Amino acid sequence: MFDQILFFFNALLQQTGAANFTFGNLVMIAIGGTMIYLAIAKHYEPLLLIGIGFSCIVANVPGPPDVPGGPPVSALLYVVKEGGLFHYAYEGVAKLIIPPLIFLGVGAMTDFGPMIANPKLVILGAGAHLGIFVALILAKLCGFTINEAGAIGIIGGADGPMAIFVTVKLAPHLLGPISVAAYSYMALMPMIQPPVMRLLTNPAERKIEMAQIRKVSKLEKIVFPAVIAIIVNLFFPPVAPLITMLMLGNLLKEVGVTERLAKTAGGALMNIIIIILTVAIGSTMAADKFLNWDTILIVVLGLLAFLFGTASGVVTAKIMNLFMKVKINPLIGSAGIASVPIAARVSHIVANQENPHNHLIFHAMGPNLAGVFGTAISGGIMLALLGVN
Amino acid sequence: MIPDTVYGAILLSVIDFFLSFVVISGIGFVLSLFPYLNRLGEIDEKKLREGGH
């Protein structure tokens, strides 16, 4: 009888996740916990990190095997499986439904005035993308195919939806690790960028105050989305769905007669999309899939892409200063990496720490918004050169 | 179009980086013409909002 009780207890234990818990699960739970800590304690992009961190934790709590003798399946992965809610959430990401909707929301929330007001600074939106190409070449040297290397490189564009979009086109099997790396580093930019920015500038440069930007009229703001949509659709059809939606969202905001739609696109719809996106991304972080050399390489290359992108943005701004009568603060160069408005906020904070009277946020928003187009252009050219539509 | 080699990766990077600068400079040029739009007149934002839904 004792043997029977022991047998049933053992059978019961096998039906739980406890028997299948691995060291890798523990590592990933610690990573998820760190993300939540950074979101709560340091306020590092809580909208992204809470969802990703929580679903990363749950994805690493193993459940019983799906089939007798098979690998353990986490409770979260049960809902990710076909028929479950997050299966369709992930499909929304993988089938490129969610990225254009994110761009619609971003457009509806964004004032492109700082970019229109100072066209000279738009060049920083290209200058800060050296990281894309450094990561691309290094990824190729590490043995990835050129399509995989291109998808890894685009992490350096610091634009989550664009990284997803290009990855699905070039290397869909890498969607999980690339989206995790892109969104995690975007959220961690307040930690990643400042050391590079300080290393490449001296205190005098960081103290440079910039003149107030001109006021942009309503007419200019209404014409802007249509002009950009025409240019992008004409020259970069591969990335047109994203930029078209970005510009539609912005037009809804600027015209003034569609306030309800703009509020929905940038508010409720955006919030729903963020919840779905973060859980879909975090649910790909199960230890057995995530803790392998390819993923670790992608995470390291993504970090290098961010570091080189930040550095090249600052250096481009310093080169521009050689030719400009009125100097710009080189800290705004790093904002050209995209990741709106995180990178612009970082530029502002670093400058403000050096000179409390310096408010760079509006100046940094110009290159920051140009960075969105810079990433789209780089991604579009990459897709075209690799023969992908 | 681009060979799947390290040379191909370098080629892709150089072309892409260069063209990105060219295209974004083009967008910058277009934006520098935007102030001329204001010669067409001014939009009354208050009236715009009144017509909204």
XYZ file of C-alpha atoms in Angstrom:
442
model
C 0.000 0.000 0.000
C 2.884 2.318 0.892
C 4.356 1.603 -2.544
C 1.071 2.508 -4.161
C 0.849 5.807 -2.262
C 4.441 6.580 -3.297
C 3.611 5.711 -6.908
C 0.586 8.032 -6.946
C 2.568 10.833 -5.310
C 5.279 10.401 -7.931
C 2.673 10.389 -10.712
C 1.157 13.539 -9.203
C 4.577 15.193 -9.035
C 5.146 14.443 -12.713
C 1.887 16.292 -13.462
C 3.357 19.450 -11.924
C 6.161 21.639 -13.165
C 8.363 21.096 -10.081
C 9.886 17.890 -11.440
C 10.885 19.639 -14.671
C 12.445 22.791 -13.241
C 15.926 23.501 -14.671
C 18.812 25.882 -13.851
C 18.088 27.628 -17.167
C 14.535 28.365 -15.958
C 16.024 29.932 -12.829
C 18.344 32.159 -14.903
C 15.475 33.325 -17.105
C 13.223 33.975 -14.092
C 16.043 36.125 -12.647
C 16.227 38.027 -15.974
C 12.441 38.561 -15.972
C 12.603 39.692 -12.331
C 15.402 42.149 -13.164
C 13.279 43.629 -15.961
C 10.370 44.167 -13.567
C 12.739 45.642 -10.950
C 14.204 48.097 -13.484
C 10.703 49.105 -14.588
C 9.452 49.715 -11.037
C 12.560 50.988 -9.233
C 14.338 52.810 -12.073
C 11.279 53.650 -14.216
C 13.011 52.194 -17.304
C 10.178 51.945 -19.847
C 7.675 50.200 -17.550
C 5.117 49.904 -20.370
C 7.460 47.490 -22.134
C 9.440 45.833 -19.354
C 6.570 44.868 -17.028
C 4.814 42.798 -19.685
C 8.002 41.272 -21.126
C 9.466 40.549 -17.661
C 6.295 38.995 -16.266
C 5.647 36.757 -19.259
C 9.354 35.780 -19.266
C 8.954 34.597 -15.659
C 5.773 32.665 -16.364
C 7.199 31.155 -19.579
C 9.956 29.659 -17.426
C 7.737 28.015 -14.863
C 7.562 24.533 -16.362
C 4.350 22.578 -16.468
C 3.918 18.865 -17.142
C 5.002 17.423 -20.490
C 2.565 18.046 -23.317
C 2.796 14.390 -24.284
C 3.937 11.529 -21.990
C 7.733 11.492 -21.917
C 7.942 14.765 -23.866
C 9.508 18.069 -22.822
C 7.781 20.156 -20.121
C 5.483 22.900 -21.349
C 4.953 26.045 -19.283
C 1.481 27.210 -18.374
C 2.002 30.278 -20.527
C 3.037 28.175 -23.495
C -0.264 26.324 -23.127
C -2.064 29.556 -23.956
C 0.501 30.296 -26.679
C -0.296 26.978 -28.348
C -2.719 27.000 -31.240
C -6.181 27.863 -29.980
C -4.843 29.872 -27.025
C -5.142 33.643 -26.743
C -1.453 34.379 -26.983
C -0.983 32.082 -29.934
C -3.046 34.600 -31.868
C -1.238 37.482 -30.159
C 2.075 36.066 -31.373
C 0.584 35.418 -34.811
C -0.364 39.107 -34.887
C 3.309 39.917 -34.465
C 4.572 37.217 -36.848
C 2.017 38.042 -39.560
C 2.933 41.730 -39.381
C -0.483 42.943 -38.229
C 0.714 44.454 -34.949
C 3.800 46.445 -36.115
C 1.817 48.719 -38.510
C -0.806 49.265 -35.778
C 1.960 50.317 -33.367
C 3.170 52.802 -35.971
C -0.396 54.108 -36.346
C -0.494 54.758 -32.595
C 2.989 56.289 -32.516
C 2.012 58.619 -35.361
C -1.147 59.661 -33.523
C 0.884 60.538 -30.421
C 3.828 62.261 -32.086
C 4.419 65.903 -32.872
C 6.804 65.996 -35.838
C 7.246 69.755 -35.360
C 10.832 69.509 -33.995
C 11.895 67.531 -37.080
C 10.180 69.928 -39.522
C 11.583 72.953 -37.677
C 15.235 71.995 -37.980
C 15.843 70.032 -41.222
C 19.641 70.200 -40.824
C 19.446 67.837 -37.862
C 17.607 65.216 -39.930
C 21.012 63.950 -41.109
C 21.604 62.608 -37.584
C 18.817 60.117 -38.274
C 21.204 58.416 -40.712
C 24.424 59.101 -38.810
C 23.305 57.189 -35.746
C 22.765 53.963 -37.665
C 26.326 52.773 -38.051
C 25.497 50.186 -35.372
C 23.184 48.399 -37.819
C 26.060 47.736 -40.180
C 28.655 46.913 -37.517
C 26.283 44.262 -36.128
C 25.470 43.024 -39.654
C 29.142 42.461 -40.545
C 29.959 40.919 -37.137
C 26.922 38.607 -37.412
C 28.152 37.426 -40.811
C 31.625 36.844 -39.335
C 29.946 34.767 -36.581
C 28.504 32.451 -39.217
C 24.943 33.734 -39.658
C 23.542 33.883 -43.210
C 23.377 37.323 -44.806
C 19.598 37.480 -44.312
C 19.971 36.546 -40.628
C 22.821 39.070 -40.271
C 20.624 41.793 -41.792
C 17.825 41.021 -39.342
C 20.289 41.061 -36.418
C 21.796 44.328 -37.642
C 18.442 46.089 -37.710
C 18.318 45.756 -33.878
C 20.719 48.723 -34.020
C 17.937 50.817 -35.531
C 16.393 50.815 -32.037
C 12.932 50.614 -33.518
C 10.963 47.623 -32.237
C 8.225 47.396 -34.902
C 10.782 47.901 -37.693
C 13.038 45.192 -36.190
C 10.049 42.812 -36.140
C 9.045 43.787 -39.679
C 12.507 43.274 -41.199
C 13.102 40.057 -39.212
C 9.840 38.489 -40.398
C 10.863 39.285 -43.973
C 14.507 38.147 -43.679
C 14.775 35.533 -40.926
C 11.408 34.726 -39.299
C 12.934 31.925 -37.185
C 14.918 34.598 -35.286
C 11.858 36.706 -34.439
C 11.857 35.751 -30.736
C 15.457 36.616 -29.792
C 15.630 39.681 -32.074
C 12.430 41.233 -30.754
C 13.500 40.503 -27.160
C 16.928 42.095 -27.772
C 15.446 45.128 -29.580
C 12.772 45.904 -26.979
C 14.986 45.122 -23.982
C 17.796 47.382 -25.172
C 15.321 50.129 -26.087
C 14.029 50.010 -22.533
C 17.568 49.924 -21.140
C 18.843 52.867 -23.207
C 19.101 55.110 -20.114
C 21.790 52.659 -18.940
C 23.451 51.880 -22.289
C 23.820 55.307 -23.908
C 25.153 57.764 -21.273
C 28.622 56.173 -20.786
C 29.252 56.263 -24.561
C 27.932 59.829 -24.824
C 30.189 61.013 -21.989
C 33.190 59.154 -23.389
C 32.931 60.923 -26.749
C 32.200 64.465 -25.523
C 33.912 66.903 -23.177
C 32.068 68.945 -20.512
C 32.191 72.101 -22.669
C 30.431 70.301 -25.533
C 27.820 68.825 -23.205
C 27.075 72.315 -21.858
C 26.257 73.814 -25.287
C 22.821 75.461 -25.170
C 20.852 75.518 -28.402
C 18.666 78.339 -29.678
C 14.904 77.926 -29.499
C 13.465 76.186 -32.570
C 10.958 77.980 -34.820
C 7.235 77.418 -34.468
C 5.876 75.073 -37.117
C 2.500 76.019 -38.597
C -0.546 73.750 -38.723
C -0.415 73.744 -42.525
C 3.148 72.385 -42.484
C 2.161 69.674 -39.998
C -0.805 68.620 -42.158
C 1.228 68.508 -45.377
C 4.127 66.607 -43.733
C 2.507 63.133 -43.428
C 1.275 63.171 -47.017
C 4.674 64.234 -48.411
C 6.600 61.621 -46.387
C 4.090 58.874 -47.259
C 4.510 59.677 -50.967
C 8.347 59.663 -50.738
C 8.487 56.374 -48.800
C 5.867 54.597 -50.926
C 7.629 55.773 -54.070
C 11.182 54.823 -53.135
C 10.886 52.218 -50.344
C 7.855 50.002 -51.005
C 9.200 47.166 -48.758
C 8.726 49.296 -45.613
C 5.788 51.347 -46.900
C 3.156 49.601 -44.681
C 4.835 50.855 -41.508
C 5.573 54.425 -42.574
C 2.163 54.762 -44.246
C 0.446 53.851 -40.974
C 2.774 56.159 -39.018
C 1.828 59.017 -41.293
C -1.886 58.151 -41.233
C -1.809 58.251 -37.420
C -0.034 61.597 -37.543
C -2.519 63.011 -40.056
C -5.413 61.928 -37.792
C -3.727 63.877 -34.980
C -2.887 67.014 -36.929
C -6.035 67.625 -38.974
C -8.038 68.393 -35.855
C -11.295 66.984 -37.241
C -10.595 63.365 -36.310
C -9.727 63.819 -32.659
C -11.699 60.698 -31.650
C -9.759 58.486 -34.042
C -6.419 59.974 -33.038
C -7.237 59.460 -29.357
C -8.199 55.834 -29.974
C -5.167 55.091 -32.156
C -2.728 56.664 -29.704
C -4.611 55.664 -26.554
C -6.815 52.618 -26.109
C -5.702 50.796 -29.255
C -2.037 51.465 -28.503
C -2.424 50.198 -24.932
C -4.068 46.976 -26.125
C -1.321 46.470 -28.701
C 1.401 47.047 -26.082
C -0.109 44.427 -23.758
C -0.373 41.888 -26.582
C 3.082 42.678 -27.946
C 4.951 42.524 -24.634
C 3.348 39.238 -23.608
C 3.921 37.766 -27.079
C 7.608 38.738 -26.902
C 8.135 37.628 -23.291
C 6.475 34.285 -23.987
C 9.304 33.452 -26.438
C 11.866 33.645 -23.619
C 11.586 30.041 -22.369
C 15.038 28.831 -21.255
C 15.154 25.820 -23.592
C 14.647 28.090 -26.607
C 16.398 31.200 -25.378
C 19.562 29.952 -23.677
C 21.559 28.832 -26.701
C 24.635 30.241 -28.447
C 22.726 31.801 -31.347
C 20.466 33.750 -29.004
C 23.367 34.793 -26.775
C 25.271 35.972 -29.880
C 22.206 37.925 -31.061
C 21.874 39.591 -27.646
C 25.599 40.538 -27.617
C 25.502 41.777 -31.239
C 22.361 43.787 -30.452
C 24.170 45.487 -27.575
C 27.139 46.292 -29.833
C 24.717 47.697 -32.428
C 23.236 50.054 -29.820
C 26.686 51.117 -28.567
C 28.047 51.816 -32.067
C 24.814 53.548 -33.107
C 25.011 55.865 -30.101
C 28.689 56.566 -30.776
C 28.213 57.241 -34.487
C 25.344 59.637 -33.756
C 27.488 61.686 -31.370
C 30.456 61.639 -33.782
C 28.213 62.729 -36.701
C 26.986 65.680 -34.606
C 30.598 66.601 -33.811
C 31.517 66.441 -37.511
C 28.523 68.677 -38.316
C 29.834 71.182 -35.759
C 33.009 71.550 -37.833
C 30.914 73.075 -40.630
C 28.240 74.965 -38.681
C 28.480 78.552 -37.502
C 26.025 77.980 -34.645
C 27.191 74.863 -32.811
C 24.827 72.087 -31.848
C 25.092 70.060 -28.664
C 26.618 66.733 -29.824
C 24.540 64.864 -27.245
C 21.517 65.177 -29.544
C 23.369 63.004 -32.064
C 22.742 59.850 -30.073
C 18.981 60.523 -30.286
C 19.208 59.807 -34.020
C 19.204 56.122 -33.172
C 15.329 56.266 -33.098
C 13.519 54.675 -30.143
C 11.127 57.618 -29.759
C 11.149 59.334 -27.285
C 13.525 57.343 -25.064
C 16.744 58.360 -26.840
C 15.711 62.046 -26.885
C 15.017 61.863 -23.140
C 18.472 60.359 -22.544
C 20.123 63.215 -24.505
C 18.158 65.722 -22.445
C 19.010 64.078 -19.120
C 22.763 63.790 -19.826
C 22.906 67.452 -20.951
C 20.814 68.546 -17.976
C 23.176 66.803 -15.556
C 26.068 68.850 -16.997
C 24.147 72.111 -17.191
C 20.876 72.291 -15.208
C 19.658 75.185 -17.412
C 20.022 73.137 -20.589
C 16.742 71.717 -21.912
C 17.605 69.678 -24.980
C 14.443 67.606 -25.264
C 12.848 69.495 -28.190
C 16.163 69.741 -30.038
C 16.816 66.022 -29.534
C 13.319 65.108 -30.746
C 14.223 66.265 -34.286
C 17.025 63.707 -34.819
C 15.055 61.178 -32.761
C 12.088 61.347 -35.144
C 14.441 61.406 -38.141
C 15.917 58.199 -36.711
C 12.570 56.456 -37.270
C 12.812 57.310 -40.953
C 16.535 56.481 -40.929
C 15.804 52.957 -39.675
C 12.965 52.564 -42.178
C 15.214 53.723 -45.022
C 18.066 51.404 -43.941
C 15.605 48.518 -43.597
C 13.984 49.297 -46.945
C 17.314 49.479 -48.777
C 18.444 46.253 -47.063
C 15.286 44.384 -48.102
C 15.594 45.697 -51.662
C 19.302 44.751 -51.951
C 18.593 41.286 -50.562
C 15.773 40.880 -53.064
C 12.967 40.660 -50.489
C 9.638 42.418 -51.057
C 21.712 40.252 -55.550
C 24.206 40.422 -52.675
C 26.477 37.372 -52.176
C 26.065 35.493 -48.874
C 29.648 36.166 -47.786
C 31.494 38.558 -45.471
C 32.336 40.601 -48.591
C 28.607 40.700 -49.363
C 27.845 41.905 -45.826
C 30.433 44.700 -46.152
C 29.094 45.636 -49.600
C 25.512 45.709 -48.308
C 26.553 47.841 -45.330
C 28.501 50.391 -47.374
C 25.737 50.814 -49.987
C 22.968 50.953 -47.368
C 24.790 53.413 -45.079
C 25.682 55.709 -47.993
C 22.179 55.617 -49.519
C 20.610 56.246 -46.096
C 22.582 59.495 -45.869
C 21.558 60.478 -49.406
C 17.852 59.757 -48.871
C 17.621 61.353 -45.428
C 19.435 64.409 -46.791
C 16.777 64.502 -49.513
C 14.043 64.433 -46.872
C 15.913 67.218 -45.048
C 15.956 69.247 -48.257
C 12.205 68.752 -48.760
C 11.611 69.826 -45.149
C 13.727 72.951 -45.660
C 11.146 74.024 -48.273
C 8.245 73.680 -45.808
C 8.356 77.272 -44.508
C 7.350 78.383 -48.033
C 4.012 76.594 -47.508
C 3.100 79.335 -45.060
C 2.883 81.794 -47.954
C -0.276 79.943 -49.032
C -2.054 81.178 -45.921
C -2.786 80.182 -42.368
C -5.074 77.507 -40.987
C -7.330 78.514 -38.113
C -6.819 75.688 -35.604
C -9.849 76.741 -33.567
C -12.105 76.380 -36.606
C -10.551 73.003 -37.379
C -11.387 71.679 -33.927
C -14.941 73.026 -34.126
C -15.499 70.929 -37.242
C -14.258 67.785 -35.572
C -16.038 64.649 -34.466
